Short mmCIF file of the C-alpha atoms (twelve columns), coordinates in Angstrom:
data_MODEL
# 
_entry.id   MODEL 
# 
loop_
_atom_site.group_PDB 
_atom_site.id 
_atom_site.type_symbol 
_atom_site.label_atom_id 
_atom_site.label_alt_id 
_atom_site.label_comp_id 
_atom_site.label_asym_id 
_atom_site.label_seq_id 
_atom_site.Cartn_x 
_atom_site.Cartn_y 
_atom_site.Cartn_z 
_atom_site.pdbx_PDB_model_num 
ATOM 1   C CA . UNK A 1   173.436 52.397  78.335  1 
ATOM 2   C CA . UNK A 2   171.819 55.046  76.257  1 
ATOM 3   C CA . UNK A 3   169.334 52.450  74.902  1 
ATOM 4   C CA . UNK A 4   168.271 51.448  78.421  1 
ATOM 5   C CA . UNK A 5   167.772 55.097  79.429  1 
ATOM 6   C CA . UNK A 6   165.647 55.900  76.342  1 
ATOM 7   C CA . UNK A 7   163.523 52.826  76.906  1 
ATOM 8   C CA . UNK A 8   162.986 53.785  80.564  1 
ATOM 9   C CA . UNK A 9   161.967 57.374  79.706  1 
ATOM 10  C CA . UNK A 10  159.596 56.122  77.006  1 
ATOM 11  C CA . UNK A 11  158.018 53.638  79.415  1 
ATOM 12  C CA . UNK A 12  157.590 56.219  82.254  1 
ATOM 13  C CA . UNK A 13  155.873 58.776  79.955  1 
ATOM 14  C CA . UNK A 14  153.413 56.152  78.710  1 
ATOM 15  C CA . UNK A 15  152.325 55.008  82.110  1 
ATOM 16  C CA . UNK A 16  150.481 58.223  83.257  1 
ATOM 17  C CA . UNK A 17  148.947 58.756  86.669  1 
ATOM 18  C CA . UNK A 18  147.921 55.939  88.985  1 
ATOM 19  C CA . UNK A 19  144.469 55.693  90.550  1 
ATOM 20  C CA . UNK A 20  145.756 56.935  93.906  1 
ATOM 21  C CA . UNK A 21  147.472 59.894  92.434  1 
ATOM 22  C CA . UNK A 22  144.290 60.813  90.529  1 
ATOM 23  C CA . UNK A 23  142.226 60.575  93.743  1 
ATOM 24  C CA . UNK A 24  144.752 62.779  95.553  1 
ATOM 25  C CA . UNK A 25  144.584 65.371  92.822  1 
ATOM 26  C CA . UNK A 26  140.792 65.412  92.862  1 
ATOM 27  C CA . UNK A 27  140.764 65.722  96.708  1 
ATOM 28  C CA . UNK A 28  143.209 68.720  96.465  1 
ATOM 29  C CA . UNK A 29  141.056 70.443  93.876  1 
ATOM 30  C CA . UNK A 30  137.934 69.799  95.969  1 
ATOM 31  C CA . UNK A 31  139.574 71.328  99.056  1 
ATOM 32  C CA . UNK A 32  140.648 74.394  97.139  1 
ATOM 33  C CA . UNK A 33  137.187 74.880  95.675  1 
ATOM 34  C CA . UNK A 34  135.554 74.424  99.066  1 
ATOM 35  C CA . UNK A 35  137.844 77.105  100.500 1 
ATOM 36  C CA . UNK A 36  137.254 79.789  97.908  1 
ATOM 37  C CA . UNK A 37  133.602 79.129  97.048  1 
ATOM 38  C CA . UNK A 38  131.986 80.662  100.205 1 
ATOM 39  C CA . UNK A 39  133.840 84.067  99.880  1 
ATOM 40  C CA . UNK A 40  132.888 84.210  96.199  1 
ATOM 41  C CA . UNK A 41  129.243 83.441  96.927  1 
ATOM 42  C CA . UNK A 42  129.095 85.935  99.834  1 
ATOM 43  C CA . UNK A 43  130.703 88.632  97.676  1 
ATOM 44  C CA . UNK A 44  128.132 88.057  94.916  1 
ATOM 45  C CA . UNK A 45  125.239 88.025  97.280  1 
ATOM 46  C CA . UNK A 46  126.506 91.172  98.985  1 
ATOM 47  C CA . UNK A 47  126.818 92.958  95.623  1 
ATOM 48  C CA . UNK A 48  123.181 92.014  94.709  1 
ATOM 49  C CA . UNK A 49  121.977 93.142  98.210  1 
ATOM 50  C CA . UNK A 50  123.818 96.423  97.841  1 
ATOM 51  C CA . UNK A 51  122.181 97.033  94.490  1 
ATOM 52  C CA . UNK A 52  118.706 96.264  95.959  1 
ATOM 53  C CA . UNK A 53  119.339 98.584  98.918  1 
ATOM 54  C CA . UNK A 54  120.526 101.360 96.616  1 
ATOM 55  C CA . UNK A 55  117.341 100.999 94.550  1 
ATOM 56  C CA . UNK A 56  115.252 101.119 97.723  1 
ATOM 57  C CA . UNK A 57  116.996 104.304 98.839  1 
ATOM 58  C CA . UNK A 58  116.419 105.851 95.380  1 
ATOM 59  C CA . UNK A 59  112.688 104.997 95.627  1 
ATOM 60  C CA . UNK A 60  112.441 106.442 99.183  1 
ATOM 61  C CA . UNK A 61  114.041 109.764 98.165  1 
ATOM 62  C CA . UNK A 62  112.057 109.858 94.957  1 
ATOM 63  C CA . UNK A 63  108.858 109.710 96.958  1 
ATOM 64  C CA . UNK A 64  110.080 112.514 99.231  1 
ATOM 65  C CA . UNK A 65  110.993 114.655 96.224  1 
ATOM 66  C CA . UNK A 66  107.576 113.981 94.705  1 
ATOM 67  C CA . UNK A 67  105.801 115.268 97.801  1 
ATOM 68  C CA . UNK A 68  108.075 118.287 97.983  1 
ATOM 69  C CA . UNK A 69  107.281 119.166 94.416  1 
ATOM 70  C CA . UNK A 70  103.528 118.977 95.196  1 
ATOM 71  C CA . UNK A 71  103.986 121.272 98.250  1 
ATOM 72  C CA . UNK A 72  106.207 123.823 96.385  1 
ATOM 73  C CA . UNK A 73  104.908 123.908 92.798  1 
ATOM 74  C CA . UNK A 74  101.207 123.321 93.395  1 
ATOM 75  C CA . UNK A 75  101.300 125.590 96.362  1 
ATOM 76  C CA . UNK A 76  102.383 128.469 94.154  1 
ATOM 77  C CA . UNK A 77  99.423  128.133 91.758  1 
ATOM 78  C CA . UNK A 78  96.655  126.475 93.658  1 
ATOM 79  C CA . UNK A 79  96.010  125.048 97.071  1 
ATOM 80  C CA . UNK A 80  96.995  121.399 97.211  1 
ATOM 81  C CA . UNK A 81  94.756  119.000 99.019  1 
ATOM 82  C CA . UNK A 82  95.510  116.784 101.957 1 
ATOM 83  C CA . UNK A 83  94.794  113.849 99.679  1 
ATOM 84  C CA . UNK A 84  97.784  114.811 97.625  1 
ATOM 85  C CA . UNK A 85  100.058 114.156 100.546 1 
ATOM 86  C CA . UNK A 86  100.969 110.865 102.300 1 
ATOM 87  C CA . UNK A 87  98.339  109.382 104.668 1 
ATOM 88  C CA . UNK A 88  98.371  110.700 108.208 1 
ATOM 89  C CA . UNK A 89  99.696  108.307 110.887 1 
ATOM 90  C CA . UNK A 90  97.689  108.109 114.115 1 
ATOM 91  C CA . UNK A 91  100.793 106.974 116.051 1 
ATOM 92  C CA . UNK A 92  102.306 109.284 118.625 1 
ATOM 93  C CA . UNK A 93  105.542 109.453 116.575 1 
ATOM 94  C CA . UNK A 94  106.563 108.605 113.025 1 
ATOM 95  C CA . UNK A 95  108.875 105.825 114.230 1 
ATOM 96  C CA . UNK A 96  105.928 104.188 115.989 1 
ATOM 97  C CA . UNK A 97  103.851 103.981 112.892 1 
ATOM 98  C CA . UNK A 98  102.990 100.249 112.450 1 
ATOM 99  C CA . UNK A 99  104.349 98.390  109.464 1 
ATOM 100 C CA . UNK A 100 102.025 97.064  106.713 1 
ATOM 101 C CA . UNK A 101 100.362 93.711  107.143 1 
ATOM 102 C CA . UNK A 102 102.514 90.847  105.904 1 
ATOM 103 C CA . UNK A 103 100.394 89.481  103.169 1 
ATOM 104 C CA . UNK A 104 98.907  90.598  99.878  1 
ATOM 105 C CA . UNK A 105 96.483  92.887  101.644 1 
ATOM 106 C CA . UNK A 106 99.366  94.942  102.920 1 
ATOM 107 C CA . UNK A 107 99.943  96.797  99.664  1 
ATOM 108 C CA . UNK A 108 98.034  98.239  96.663  1 
ATOM 109 C CA . UNK A 109 98.858  99.511  93.219  1 
ATOM 110 C CA . UNK A 110 96.496  102.477 93.511  1 
ATOM 111 C CA . UNK A 111 97.709  105.574 95.371  1 
ATOM 112 C CA . UNK A 112 94.191  106.563 96.191  1 
ATOM 113 C CA . UNK A 113 93.768  103.442 98.314  1 
ATOM 114 C CA . UNK A 114 96.899  104.115 100.385 1 
ATOM 115 C CA . UNK A 115 96.717  104.255 104.164 1 
ATOM 116 C CA . UNK A 116 99.486  104.852 106.663 1 
ATOM 117 C CA . UNK A 117 99.727  101.063 107.123 1 
ATOM 118 C CA . UNK A 118 99.114  99.958  103.473 1 
ATOM 119 C CA . UNK A 119 102.093 100.245 101.110 1 
ATOM 120 C CA . UNK A 120 102.272 101.069 97.464  1 
ATOM 121 C CA . UNK A 121 103.554 98.393  95.005  1 
ATOM 122 C CA . UNK A 122 106.531 99.612  92.942  1 
ATOM 123 C CA . UNK A 123 107.387 98.177  89.514  1 
ATOM 124 C CA . UNK A 124 110.953 99.314  88.767  1 
ATOM 125 C CA . UNK A 125 111.278 98.437  85.122  1 
ATOM 126 C CA . UNK A 126 107.662 99.230  84.199  1 
ATOM 127 C CA . UNK A 127 107.600 102.640 85.880  1 
ATOM 128 C CA . UNK A 128 111.081 103.650 84.828  1 
ATOM 129 C CA . UNK A 129 110.574 102.829 81.104  1 
ATOM 130 C CA . UNK A 130 106.885 103.872 80.991  1 
ATOM 131 C CA . UNK A 131 105.842 100.585 79.474  1 
ATOM 132 C CA . UNK A 132 103.133 98.750  81.452  1 
ATOM 133 C CA . UNK A 133 104.115 95.477  79.645  1 
ATOM 134 C CA . UNK A 134 107.790 95.670  80.731  1 
ATOM 135 C CA . UNK A 135 107.678 93.888  84.065  1 
ATOM 136 C CA . UNK A 136 108.375 90.561  85.674  1 
ATOM 137 C CA . UNK A 137 105.282 88.282  85.449  1 
ATOM 138 C CA . UNK A 138 103.965 85.298  87.378  1 
ATOM 139 C CA . UNK A 139 102.289 82.209  86.003  1 
ATOM 140 C CA . UNK A 140 99.030  84.108  85.753  1 
ATOM 141 C CA . UNK A 141 100.742 86.716  83.555  1 
ATOM 142 C CA . UNK A 142 100.366 89.293  86.256  1 
ATOM 143 C CA . UNK A 143 103.061 91.971  86.912  1 
ATOM 144 C CA . UNK A 144 105.125 91.179  89.956  1 
ATOM 145 C CA . UNK A 145 106.156 94.215  92.028  1 
ATOM 146 C CA . UNK A 146 109.846 94.735  92.948  1 
ATOM 147 C CA . UNK A 147 109.290 96.677  96.136  1 
ATOM 148 C CA . UNK A 148 106.574 97.932  98.440  1 
ATOM 149 C CA . UNK A 149 106.896 101.459 99.783  1 
ATOM 150 C CA . UNK A 150 105.134 102.713 102.912 1 
ATOM 151 C CA . UNK A 151 104.325 106.393 103.160 1 
ATOM 152 C CA . UNK A 152 103.008 108.287 106.195 1 
ATOM 153 C CA . UNK A 153 103.189 111.681 107.803 1 
ATOM 154 C CA . UNK A 154 102.259 113.647 110.856 1 
ATOM 155 C CA . UNK A 155 99.348  116.126 110.664 1 
ATOM 156 C CA . UNK A 156 101.710 119.069 110.398 1 
ATOM 157 C CA . UNK A 157 101.101 122.774 111.045 1 
ATOM 158 C CA . UNK A 158 99.593  125.640 109.040 1 
ATOM 159 C CA . UNK A 159 101.258 129.067 108.420 1 
ATOM 160 C CA . UNK A 160 99.733  130.201 111.669 1 
ATOM 161 C CA . UNK A 161 101.496 127.439 113.610 1 
ATOM 162 C CA . UNK A 162 98.257  125.541 114.307 1 
ATOM 163 C CA . UNK A 163 98.410  121.741 114.152 1 
ATOM 164 C CA . UNK A 164 96.430  120.570 111.135 1 
ATOM 165 C CA . UNK A 165 93.968  117.635 111.435 1 
ATOM 166 C CA . UNK A 166 94.151  114.882 108.868 1 
ATOM 167 C CA . UNK A 167 91.179  115.959 106.722 1 
ATOM 168 C CA . UNK A 168 91.099  119.704 107.455 1 
ATOM 169 C CA . UNK A 169 91.325  122.518 104.979 1 
ATOM 170 C CA . UNK A 170 93.715  124.181 104.327 1 
ATOM 171 C CA . UNK A 171 96.351  121.451 104.247 1 
ATOM 172 C CA . UNK A 172 99.542  121.883 106.348 1 
ATOM 173 C CA . UNK A 173 102.311 124.134 105.222 1 
ATOM 174 C CA . UNK A 174 104.926 121.962 106.956 1 
ATOM 175 C CA . UNK A 175 104.948 118.455 108.244 1 
ATOM 176 C CA . UNK A 176 107.226 115.472 108.958 1 
ATOM 177 C CA . UNK A 177 106.851 112.377 106.830 1 
ATOM 178 C CA . UNK A 178 108.384 108.884 106.741 1 
ATOM 179 C CA . UNK A 179 109.161 106.355 104.091 1 
ATOM 180 C CA . UNK A 180 109.878 102.676 104.421 1 
ATOM 181 C CA . UNK A 181 110.763 100.402 101.445 1 
ATOM 182 C CA . UNK A 182 110.356 96.610  101.712 1 
ATOM 183 C CA . UNK A 183 111.215 93.740  99.518  1 
ATOM 184 C CA . UNK A 184 108.030 92.524  97.783  1 
ATOM 185 C CA . UNK A 185 109.020 88.924  98.637  1 
ATOM 186 C CA . UNK A 186 108.554 89.879  102.309 1 
ATOM 187 C CA . UNK A 187 104.812 90.034  101.798 1 
ATOM 188 C CA . UNK A 188 104.644 86.434  100.437 1 
ATOM 189 C CA . UNK A 189 106.651 84.497  102.987 1 
ATOM 190 C CA . UNK A 190 107.317 84.541  106.684 1 
ATOM 191 C CA . UNK A 191 105.169 84.302  109.841 1 
ATOM 192 C CA . UNK A 192 106.572 87.114  111.936 1 
ATOM 193 C CA . UNK A 193 105.214 90.704  111.472 1 
ATOM 194 C CA . UNK A 194 107.098 93.194  109.302 1 
ATOM 195 C CA . UNK A 195 109.644 95.265  111.194 1 
ATOM 196 C CA . UNK A 196 109.852 99.036  111.189 1 
ATOM 197 C CA . UNK A 197 113.693 98.967  111.639 1 
ATOM 198 C CA . UNK A 198 116.273 98.559  108.941 1 
ATOM 199 C CA . UNK A 199 117.980 95.176  108.704 1 
ATOM 200 C CA . UNK A 200 121.148 95.319  110.701 1 
ATOM 201 C CA . UNK A 201 122.671 92.416  108.614 1 
ATOM 202 C CA . UNK A 202 124.398 92.904  105.300 1 
ATOM 203 C CA . UNK A 203 122.564 90.063  103.627 1 
ATOM 204 C CA . UNK A 204 118.868 89.399  103.291 1 
ATOM 205 C CA . UNK A 205 117.588 85.910  104.027 1 
ATOM 206 C CA . UNK A 206 114.240 84.437  104.890 1 
ATOM 207 C CA . UNK A 207 114.968 84.997  108.570 1 
ATOM 208 C CA . UNK A 208 115.400 88.826  108.266 1 
ATOM 209 C CA . UNK A 209 113.326 89.548  105.150 1 
ATOM 210 C CA . UNK A 210 110.769 91.352  107.272 1 
ATOM 211 C CA . UNK A 211 113.162 94.354  107.763 1 
ATOM 212 C CA . UNK A 212 112.821 97.286  105.367 1 
ATOM 213 C CA . UNK A 213 115.698 97.974  103.003 1 
ATOM 214 C CA . UNK A 214 115.312 101.766 103.357 1 
ATOM 215 C CA . UNK A 215 113.909 103.933 106.129 1 
ATOM 216 C CA . UNK A 216 113.854 107.760 105.790 1 
ATOM 217 C CA . UNK A 217 112.243 110.437 108.006 1 
ATOM 218 C CA . UNK A 218 112.299 114.038 106.928 1 
ATOM 219 C CA . UNK A 219 110.566 117.410 107.147 1 
ATOM 220 C CA . UNK A 220 108.667 118.931 104.206 1 
ATOM 221 C CA . UNK A 221 107.816 122.668 104.324 1 
ATOM 222 C CA . UNK A 222 107.050 125.379 101.804 1 
ATOM 223 C CA . UNK A 223 109.827 127.847 101.352 1 
ATOM 224 C CA . UNK A 224 107.253 130.743 101.695 1 
ATOM 225 C CA . UNK A 225 105.076 129.091 104.207 1 
ATOM 226 C CA . UNK A 226 105.126 131.969 106.708 1 
ATOM 227 C CA . UNK A 227 106.450 129.759 109.471 1 
ATOM 228 C CA . UNK A 228 108.762 131.348 111.970 1 
ATOM 229 C CA . UNK A 229 112.148 129.802 112.772 1 
ATOM 230 C CA . UNK A 230 110.876 128.812 116.229 1 
ATOM 231 C CA . UNK A 231 107.854 127.037 114.678 1 
ATOM 232 C CA . UNK A 232 110.116 125.233 112.196 1 
ATOM 233 C CA . UNK A 233 112.510 124.206 114.973 1 
ATOM 234 C CA . UNK A 234 109.597 122.761 116.981 1 
ATOM 235 C CA . UNK A 235 108.547 120.800 113.882 1 
ATOM 236 C CA . UNK A 236 112.024 119.432 113.494 1 
ATOM 237 C CA . UNK A 237 112.078 118.349 117.141 1 
ATOM 238 C CA . UNK A 238 108.974 116.130 116.614 1 
ATOM 239 C CA . UNK A 239 109.910 112.489 116.081 1 
# 
């Protein structure tokens, strides 16, 4: 009896899995992977998108801080020029300022060539590390921008409360400005015009790439500009 039992156990352990059992196991593994793969991919894509959005917000606030430093620091020592500030928008409100053109003519790497509808190319690694060679490059060995930031402002008012034309002197003591940050890829693909509204979706795809990652509107004013509280309130009420 013991001999028969040992022979049966030895024969059963040597047989292994049948073809049907193997196919069933593979099918079960495939079903499990198909069930958990989409959430993992969505989580990874969301994390990348959140990082890009955070970078875009940092760029937007960095541009605002740069303009505020010009108004405050240069205003203490010398009169800053209108050309030191963002381009003036001719739209009735900041929100109505048109987006840049959706092609390579919609941005530039030279701040002197900026207009209210032509963005500035931003190279994150190159600008952060101060090394012009540290950037992503295309097949032509040209630096590829990471973002395109659009800067624009309203004419603003002087210390006397008079609205300041775009090229007048002296430049405004207080004004409202806007910043929009787009993915660089948005200027290379897509047929629909760029949007001025932030993307309502959590993920960026080719269908909604035309939306900016960051949109910020704010008021910039010298702390010793001579503006009354009523003048400042009126400036804040402008959209």
